[in-house]
Short mmCIF file of C-alpha atoms in Angstrom, two decimals:
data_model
loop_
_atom_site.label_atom_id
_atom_site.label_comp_id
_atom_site.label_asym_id
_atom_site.label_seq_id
_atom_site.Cartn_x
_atom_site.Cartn_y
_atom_site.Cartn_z
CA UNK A 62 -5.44 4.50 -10.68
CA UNK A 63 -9.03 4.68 -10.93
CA UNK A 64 -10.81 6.09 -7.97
CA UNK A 65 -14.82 7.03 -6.92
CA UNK A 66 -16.20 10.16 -6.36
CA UNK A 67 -14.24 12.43 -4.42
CA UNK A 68 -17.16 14.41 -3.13
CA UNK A 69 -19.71 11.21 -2.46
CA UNK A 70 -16.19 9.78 -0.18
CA UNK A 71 -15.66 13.26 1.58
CA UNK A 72 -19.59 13.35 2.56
CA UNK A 73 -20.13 9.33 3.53
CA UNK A 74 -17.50 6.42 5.70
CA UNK A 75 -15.96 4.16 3.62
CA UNK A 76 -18.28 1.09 5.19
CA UNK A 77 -21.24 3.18 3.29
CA UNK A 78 -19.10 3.79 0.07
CA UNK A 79 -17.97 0.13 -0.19
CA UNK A 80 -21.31 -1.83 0.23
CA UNK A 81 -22.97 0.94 -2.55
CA UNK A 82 -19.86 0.36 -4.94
CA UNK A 83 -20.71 -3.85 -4.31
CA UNK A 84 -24.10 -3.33 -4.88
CA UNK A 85 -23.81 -1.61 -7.83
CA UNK A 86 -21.68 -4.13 -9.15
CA UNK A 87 -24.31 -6.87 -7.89
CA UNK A 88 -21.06 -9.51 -6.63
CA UNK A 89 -23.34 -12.11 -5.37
CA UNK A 90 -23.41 -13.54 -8.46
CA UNK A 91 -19.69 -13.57 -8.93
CA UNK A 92 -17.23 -16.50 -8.80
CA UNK A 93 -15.91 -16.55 -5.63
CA UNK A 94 -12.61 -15.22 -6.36
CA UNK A 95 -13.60 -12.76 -8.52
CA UNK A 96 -15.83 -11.48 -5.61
CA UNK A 97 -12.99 -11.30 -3.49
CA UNK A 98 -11.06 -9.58 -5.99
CA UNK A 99 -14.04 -6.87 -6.15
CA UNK A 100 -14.05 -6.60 -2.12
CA UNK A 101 -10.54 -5.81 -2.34
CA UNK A 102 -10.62 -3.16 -5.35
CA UNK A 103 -13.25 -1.52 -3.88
CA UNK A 104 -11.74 -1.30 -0.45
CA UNK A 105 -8.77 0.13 -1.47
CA UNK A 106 -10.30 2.33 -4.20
CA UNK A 107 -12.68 4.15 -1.38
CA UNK A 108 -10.08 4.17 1.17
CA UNK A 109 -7.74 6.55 -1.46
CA UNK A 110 -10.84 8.21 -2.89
CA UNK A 111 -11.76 9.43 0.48
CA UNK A 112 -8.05 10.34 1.64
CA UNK A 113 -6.70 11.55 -1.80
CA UNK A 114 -8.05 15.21 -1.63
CA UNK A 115 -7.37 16.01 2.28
CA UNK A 116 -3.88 14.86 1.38
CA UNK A 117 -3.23 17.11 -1.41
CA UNK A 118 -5.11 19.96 0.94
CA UNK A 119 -2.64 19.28 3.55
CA UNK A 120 0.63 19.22 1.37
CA UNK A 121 -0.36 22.17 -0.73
CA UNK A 122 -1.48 24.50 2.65
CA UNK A 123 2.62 23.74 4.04
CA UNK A 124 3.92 24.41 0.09
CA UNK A 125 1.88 27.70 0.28
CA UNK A 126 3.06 27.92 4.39
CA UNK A 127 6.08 26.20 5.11
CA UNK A 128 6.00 26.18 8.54
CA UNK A 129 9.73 25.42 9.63
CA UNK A 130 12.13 26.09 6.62
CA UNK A 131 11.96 28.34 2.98
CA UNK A 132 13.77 24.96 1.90
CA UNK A 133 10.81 22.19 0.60
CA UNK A 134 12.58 19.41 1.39
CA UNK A 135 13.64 20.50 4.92
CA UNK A 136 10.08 21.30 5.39
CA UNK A 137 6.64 19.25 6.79
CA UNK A 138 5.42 19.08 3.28
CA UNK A 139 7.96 17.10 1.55
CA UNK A 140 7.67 14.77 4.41
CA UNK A 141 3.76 14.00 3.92
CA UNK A 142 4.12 13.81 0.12
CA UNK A 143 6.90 11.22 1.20
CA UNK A 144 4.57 9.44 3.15
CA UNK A 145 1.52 9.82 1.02
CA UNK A 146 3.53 8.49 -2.15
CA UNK A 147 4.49 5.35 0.24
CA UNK A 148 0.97 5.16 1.02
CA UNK A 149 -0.60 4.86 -2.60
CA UNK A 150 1.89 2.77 -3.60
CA UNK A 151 0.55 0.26 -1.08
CA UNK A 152 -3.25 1.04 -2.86
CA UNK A 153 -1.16 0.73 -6.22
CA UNK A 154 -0.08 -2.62 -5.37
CA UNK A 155 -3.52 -3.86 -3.95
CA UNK A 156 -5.43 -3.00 -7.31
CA UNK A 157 -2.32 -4.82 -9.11
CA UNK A 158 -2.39 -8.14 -6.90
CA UNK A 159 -7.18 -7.71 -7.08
CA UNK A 160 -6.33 -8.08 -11.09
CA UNK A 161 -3.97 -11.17 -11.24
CA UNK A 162 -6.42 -12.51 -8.25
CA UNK A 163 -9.33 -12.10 -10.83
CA UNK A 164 -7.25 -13.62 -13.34
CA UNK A 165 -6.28 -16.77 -11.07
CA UNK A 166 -2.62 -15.67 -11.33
CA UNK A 167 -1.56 -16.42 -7.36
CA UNK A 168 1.82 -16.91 -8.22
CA UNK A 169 2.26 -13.77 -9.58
CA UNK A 170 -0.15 -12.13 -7.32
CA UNK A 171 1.87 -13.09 -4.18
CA UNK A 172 5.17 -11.20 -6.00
CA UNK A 173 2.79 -7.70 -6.50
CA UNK A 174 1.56 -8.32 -2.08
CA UNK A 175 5.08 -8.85 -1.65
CA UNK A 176 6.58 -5.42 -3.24
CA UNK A 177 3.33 -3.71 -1.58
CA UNK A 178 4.63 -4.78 2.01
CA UNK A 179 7.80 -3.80 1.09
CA UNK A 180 6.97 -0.16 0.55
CA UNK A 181 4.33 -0.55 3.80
CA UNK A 182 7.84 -1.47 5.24
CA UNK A 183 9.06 1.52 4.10
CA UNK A 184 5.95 3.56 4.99
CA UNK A 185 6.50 2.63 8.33
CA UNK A 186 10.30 4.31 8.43
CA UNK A 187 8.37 7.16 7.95
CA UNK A 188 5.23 7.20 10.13
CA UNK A 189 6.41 5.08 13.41
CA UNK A 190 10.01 6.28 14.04
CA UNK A 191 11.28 8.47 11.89
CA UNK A 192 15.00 9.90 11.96
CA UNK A 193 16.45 13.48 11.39
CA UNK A 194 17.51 12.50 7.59
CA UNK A 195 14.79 10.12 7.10
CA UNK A 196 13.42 12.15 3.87
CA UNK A 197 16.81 11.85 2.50
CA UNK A 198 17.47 8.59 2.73
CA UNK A 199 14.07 8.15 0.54
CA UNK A 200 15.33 10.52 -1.57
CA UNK A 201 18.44 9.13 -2.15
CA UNK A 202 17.25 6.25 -2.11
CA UNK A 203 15.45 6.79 -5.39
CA UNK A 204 17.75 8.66 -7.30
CA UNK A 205 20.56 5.93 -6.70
CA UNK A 206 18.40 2.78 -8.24
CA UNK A 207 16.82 4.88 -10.53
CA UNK A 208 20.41 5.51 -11.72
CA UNK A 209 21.16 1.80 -11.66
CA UNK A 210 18.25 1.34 -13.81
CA UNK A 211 19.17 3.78 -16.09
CA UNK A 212 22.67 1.63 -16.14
CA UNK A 213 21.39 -1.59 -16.81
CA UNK A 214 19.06 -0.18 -19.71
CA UNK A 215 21.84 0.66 -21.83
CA UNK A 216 22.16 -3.05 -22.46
CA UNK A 217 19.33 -3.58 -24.00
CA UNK A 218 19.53 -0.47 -26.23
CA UNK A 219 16.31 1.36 -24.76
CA UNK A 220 18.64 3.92 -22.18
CA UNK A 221 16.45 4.97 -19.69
CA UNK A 222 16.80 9.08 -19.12
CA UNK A 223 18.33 9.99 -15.88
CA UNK A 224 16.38 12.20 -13.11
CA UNK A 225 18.24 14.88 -11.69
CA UNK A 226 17.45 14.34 -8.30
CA UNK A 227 20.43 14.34 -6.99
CA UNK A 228 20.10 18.35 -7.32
CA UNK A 229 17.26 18.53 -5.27
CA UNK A 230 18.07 16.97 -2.35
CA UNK A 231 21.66 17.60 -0.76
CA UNK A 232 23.14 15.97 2.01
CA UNK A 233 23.32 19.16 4.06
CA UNK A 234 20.07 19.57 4.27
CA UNK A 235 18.55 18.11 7.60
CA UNK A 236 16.35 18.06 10.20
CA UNK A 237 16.79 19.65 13.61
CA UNK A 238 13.42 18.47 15.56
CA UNK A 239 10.75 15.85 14.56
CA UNK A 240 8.45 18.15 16.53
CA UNK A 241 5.25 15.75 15.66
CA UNK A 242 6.77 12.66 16.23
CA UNK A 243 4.84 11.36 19.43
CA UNK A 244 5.83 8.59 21.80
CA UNK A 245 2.41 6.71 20.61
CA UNK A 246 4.48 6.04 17.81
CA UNK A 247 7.67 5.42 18.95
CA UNK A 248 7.61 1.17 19.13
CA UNK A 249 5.86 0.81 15.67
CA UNK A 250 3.50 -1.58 14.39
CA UNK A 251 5.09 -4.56 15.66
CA UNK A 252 1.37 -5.78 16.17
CA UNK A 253 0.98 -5.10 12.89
CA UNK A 254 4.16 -7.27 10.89
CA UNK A 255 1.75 -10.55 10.97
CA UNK A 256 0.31 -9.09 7.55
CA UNK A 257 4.28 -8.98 6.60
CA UNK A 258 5.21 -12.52 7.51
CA UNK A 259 2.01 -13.92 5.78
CA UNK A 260 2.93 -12.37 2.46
CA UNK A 261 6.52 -12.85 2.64
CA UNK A 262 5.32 -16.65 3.13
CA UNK A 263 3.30 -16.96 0.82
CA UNK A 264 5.94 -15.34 -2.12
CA UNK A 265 8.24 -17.55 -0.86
CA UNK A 266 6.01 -20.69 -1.32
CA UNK A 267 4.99 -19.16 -4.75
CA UNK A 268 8.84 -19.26 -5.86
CA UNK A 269 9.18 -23.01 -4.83
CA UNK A 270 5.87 -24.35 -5.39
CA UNK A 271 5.62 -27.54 -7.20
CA UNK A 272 1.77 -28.60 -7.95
CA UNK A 273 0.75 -31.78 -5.77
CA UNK A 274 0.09 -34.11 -8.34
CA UNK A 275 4.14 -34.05 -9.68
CA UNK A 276 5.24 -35.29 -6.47
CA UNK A 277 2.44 -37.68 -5.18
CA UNK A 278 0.81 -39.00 -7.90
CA UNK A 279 2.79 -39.50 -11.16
CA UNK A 280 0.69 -41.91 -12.46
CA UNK A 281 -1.92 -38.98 -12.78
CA UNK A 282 0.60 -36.61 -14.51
CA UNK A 283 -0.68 -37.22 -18.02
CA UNK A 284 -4.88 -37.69 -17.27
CA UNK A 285 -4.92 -34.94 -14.16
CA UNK A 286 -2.16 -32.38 -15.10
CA UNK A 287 -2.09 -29.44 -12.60
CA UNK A 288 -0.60 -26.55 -12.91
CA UNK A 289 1.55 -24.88 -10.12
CA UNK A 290 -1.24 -22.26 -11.01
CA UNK A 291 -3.70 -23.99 -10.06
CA UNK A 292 -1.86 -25.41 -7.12
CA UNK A 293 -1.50 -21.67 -5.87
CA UNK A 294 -4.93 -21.04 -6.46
CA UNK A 295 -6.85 -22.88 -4.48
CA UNK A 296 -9.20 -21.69 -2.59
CA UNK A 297 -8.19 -20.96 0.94
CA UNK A 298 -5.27 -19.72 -0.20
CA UNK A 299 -7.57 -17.26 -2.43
CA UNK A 300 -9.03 -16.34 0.60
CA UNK A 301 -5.89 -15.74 2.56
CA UNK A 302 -4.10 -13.66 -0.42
CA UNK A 303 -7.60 -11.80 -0.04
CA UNK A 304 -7.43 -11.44 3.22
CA UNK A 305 -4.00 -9.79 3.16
CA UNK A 306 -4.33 -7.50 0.46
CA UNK A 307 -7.01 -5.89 2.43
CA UNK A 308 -4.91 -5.80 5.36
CA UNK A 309 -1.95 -4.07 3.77
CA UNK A 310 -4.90 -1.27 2.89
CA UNK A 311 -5.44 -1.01 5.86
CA UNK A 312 -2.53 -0.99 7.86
CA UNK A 313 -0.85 1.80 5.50
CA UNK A 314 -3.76 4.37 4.93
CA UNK A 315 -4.10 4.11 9.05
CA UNK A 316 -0.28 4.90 9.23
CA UNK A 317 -0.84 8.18 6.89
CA UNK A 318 -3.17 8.91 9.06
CA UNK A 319 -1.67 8.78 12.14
CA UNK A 320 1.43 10.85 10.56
CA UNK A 321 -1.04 13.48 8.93
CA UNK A 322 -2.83 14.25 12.32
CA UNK A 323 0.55 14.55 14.75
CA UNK A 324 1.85 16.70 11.38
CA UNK A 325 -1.04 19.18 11.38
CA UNK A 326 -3.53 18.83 14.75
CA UNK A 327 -6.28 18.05 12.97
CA UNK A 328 -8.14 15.50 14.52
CA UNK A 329 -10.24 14.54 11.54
CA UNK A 330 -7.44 12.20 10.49
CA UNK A 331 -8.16 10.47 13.51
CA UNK A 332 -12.06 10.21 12.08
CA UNK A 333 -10.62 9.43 8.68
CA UNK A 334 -8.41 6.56 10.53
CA UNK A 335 -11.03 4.99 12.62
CA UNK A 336 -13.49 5.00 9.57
CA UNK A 337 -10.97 2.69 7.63
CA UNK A 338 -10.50 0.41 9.89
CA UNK A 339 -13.63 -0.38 10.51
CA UNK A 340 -14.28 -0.52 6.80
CA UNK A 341 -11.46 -2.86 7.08
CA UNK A 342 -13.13 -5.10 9.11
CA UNK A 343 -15.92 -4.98 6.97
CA UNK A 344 -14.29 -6.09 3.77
CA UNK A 345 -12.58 -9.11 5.50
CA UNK A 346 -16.17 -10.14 6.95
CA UNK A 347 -17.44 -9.77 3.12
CA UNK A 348 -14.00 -11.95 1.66
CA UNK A 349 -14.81 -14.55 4.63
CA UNK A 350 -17.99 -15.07 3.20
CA UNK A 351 -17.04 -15.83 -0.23
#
């Protein structure tokens, strides 16, 4: 994933970063969808770039620390590199969906938003209400459909190699306390699923679409062909796919946050959260304006 510089997003707020990194890139000029594509890459770009190295700082000072247990994954550490992996997943999935959005791909597009609110889904297991053997359920979680993977691969002759996970964490390993969990956190982002049922939505629509001119105007099937492409691609819906990819930055680099600074006590995660979402708000001004 490519990122900006780590020092120029540690010294300025993401608002700052972002309009530089458009300016650069002079996206007036742009199509309009291309534009929004670049709002959206660049959002989530800065956002990671300027929460990438106080994350590693943070997991490597409880490797070199542990605070609760000898044991790593009975430890705060493994739980933030949990939650961080969640987290730039989400980013993953942005910069995924920004491509096929530059390439006019919406069908497509909607699949990648829908996996990345899937693992904001999962994110928010983590961050909002998590359980005593949360950490192994993730873990688990991955080693059993890696393993079905791995399964299914055979059949195509290409075996994928197996991960010995399973090694790593065992189910006797738990958690006594959450002792950062706070009761700000306790009901979730319920406020916050809207960004959920939009995608979910619009992948569903993607999966049944059928382009306009099929069903009302068959006489126009051979002269004015359209594509369910281009029937998920028009513009407002652009906009809208836009408009939720930035959201889903949003929503899971503020949940990091929020974990990282009830994890540790430092309050600059707080900083850190407040910056992004106001950078947020600025990216979804800049995509209502193209």
């Amino acid at each position: 994933m490519t990122t900006t510089g780590q020092s120029d997003a540690d010294a300025l707020g993401c608002a700052h970063l972002l309009s530089d990194y458009l300016t650069e890139r002079n996206t007036r000029s742009l199509p309009d969808t291309v534009r929004q594509a670049t709002v959206v890459t660049a959002y989530a770009e800065t956002v990671w770039a300027r929460l990438e190295p106080h994350i590693i700082g943070a997991v490597h000072a409880e490797h070199a620390n542990p605070r609760e247990s000898d044991v790593w994954v009975a430890g705060e550490g493994y739980f933030l590199g949990i939650i961080a992996t969640r987290a730039q997943q989400v980013i993953d999935a942005v910069l995924a969906a920004g491509a096929l959005h530059t390439a006019g791909q919406g069908g497509p597009e909607w699949a990648v938003l829908e996996q990345g609110a899937d693992v904001l889904s999962r994110l928010w297991t983590l961050t909002e209400s998590p359980q005593v053997d949360t950490h192994l359920s993730e873990a688990h979680a991955s080693t059993a459909s890696w393993t079905e993977l791995a399964s299914y691969s055979k059949i195509f002759g290409s075996p994928v190699r197996l991960l010995p996970l399973h090694t790593e964490f065992q189910s006797e390993i738990r958690f006594d306390t959450r002792h950062w969990v706070d009761t700000e956190m306790d009901s979730g982002p319920s406020e916050s699923n809207f960004v959920l049922d939009t995608i979910a939505a619009g992948a569903a629509n993607a999966r049944c679409a059928i382009p306009t001119t099929t069903v009302t105007r068959p006489d126009l099937y051979a002269t004015q062909y359209c594509s369910v492409e281009q029937h998920l691609h028009a513009d407002e819906v652009c906009r809208l796919q836009a408009h939720a990819a930035a959201e889903l930055v949003t929503q899971a680099a503020t949940a990091l946050c929020r974990a990282f600074h009830y994890s540790t006590g430092v309050h600059t995660w707080m900083n850190f959260s407040h910056d992004i979402t106001l950078s947020g708000r600025y990216s979804r001004h800049l995509i209502g304006q193209a």
